[in-house]
């Protein structure tokens, strides 16, 4: 069994190094289900059985609260049980639930797709962004890739590491359950506005501190590059982060936009409807594949800075 942050930090550093080297290993998970896919199956089954549109909204909201508790408790219990087996199973499961290399690869594919043509760029971005790819021009595809990189740096790297450090493997598994619930049922649609209400709120709470830490890491990483502006990142966060429709996503997106001299977010389309959101940053909105690659370099530096912060925590402990 793993006890204390002094044991957790070296395991977490090992997880980050292993993930940087191996990534998502898609060949393996074509043969066996990924833990997040198993969570998704459980959520989908509960959604189909409990979320009937003919029921009153208050009833569906209560059923959604039960779904949140059931899925999160199941994930935390599985993490606790696996953690009893020692550091190696803990490291391996944590490796599967933190996705820095996979995020890099998916966003790099957007830049490569755009280099090949607009349709290839739209196809690549459809795997990481929920908006309607057919509604995007080349600049919109590039912005969507950079926005996904910034937001998922928080949701896919910093937040899972934060909860792993704070509460061990049960905390990491519970966070991934909440984040998966939000991505599947936390939408403001007719079907999920009531049923997914508590899942969306739980994700807002779980990502609150990690989102702000992610913005600081992106600001810090901007010091590493001559063409990036830490001051621009700071100003964009102060001026724009609170104006985003999400209480959390605006922080890393504004930091990324300000650091690169871009304007991100703004009006966009999801499932046939237009979302009127504020712009993050006061730069140009005509992003390019080269801007995606600049964002990826900033992401690598932010991940390295994140690891240095963990080393400092370990040294201080």
PDB file of C-alpha atoms in Angstrom, residues 15 24-25 28-29 34-36 91-99 176:
ATOM      1  CA  UNK A  15       4.036   8.110 -14.424  1.00  0.00           C
ATOM      2  CA  UNK A  24      -1.679   6.192 -25.248  1.00  0.00           C
ATOM      3  CA  UNK A  25      -0.576   2.826 -26.728  1.00  0.00           C
ATOM      4  CA  UNK A  28      -2.993  -2.316 -26.869  1.00  0.00           C
ATOM      5  CA  UNK A  29      -6.409  -0.752 -26.341  1.00  0.00           C
ATOM      6  CA  UNK A  34      -9.181   1.203 -21.503  1.00  0.00           C
ATOM      7  CA  UNK A  35     -10.247   2.005 -17.905  1.00  0.00           C
ATOM      8  CA  UNK A  36     -11.923   5.219 -19.108  1.00  0.00           C
ATOM      9  CA  UNK A  91       1.971   3.401 -11.257  1.00  0.00           C
ATOM     10  CA  UNK A  92       0.474   1.432 -14.148  1.00  0.00           C
ATOM     11  CA  UNK A  93      -3.118   2.559 -13.531  1.00  0.00           C
ATOM     12  CA  UNK A  94      -2.053   6.164 -12.988  1.00  0.00           C
ATOM     13  CA  UNK A  95      -0.088   5.965 -16.258  1.00  0.00           C
ATOM     14  CA  UNK A  96      -3.308   5.011 -18.054  1.00  0.00           C
ATOM     15  CA  UNK A  97      -5.230   7.942 -16.558  1.00  0.00           C
ATOM     16  CA  UNK A  98      -2.802  10.818 -17.276  1.00  0.00           C
ATOM     17  CA  UNK A  99      -2.572  11.854 -20.917  1.00  0.00           C
ATOM     18  CA  UNK A 176     -11.396  10.627 -13.921  1.00  0.00           C
TER      19      UNK A 176
END
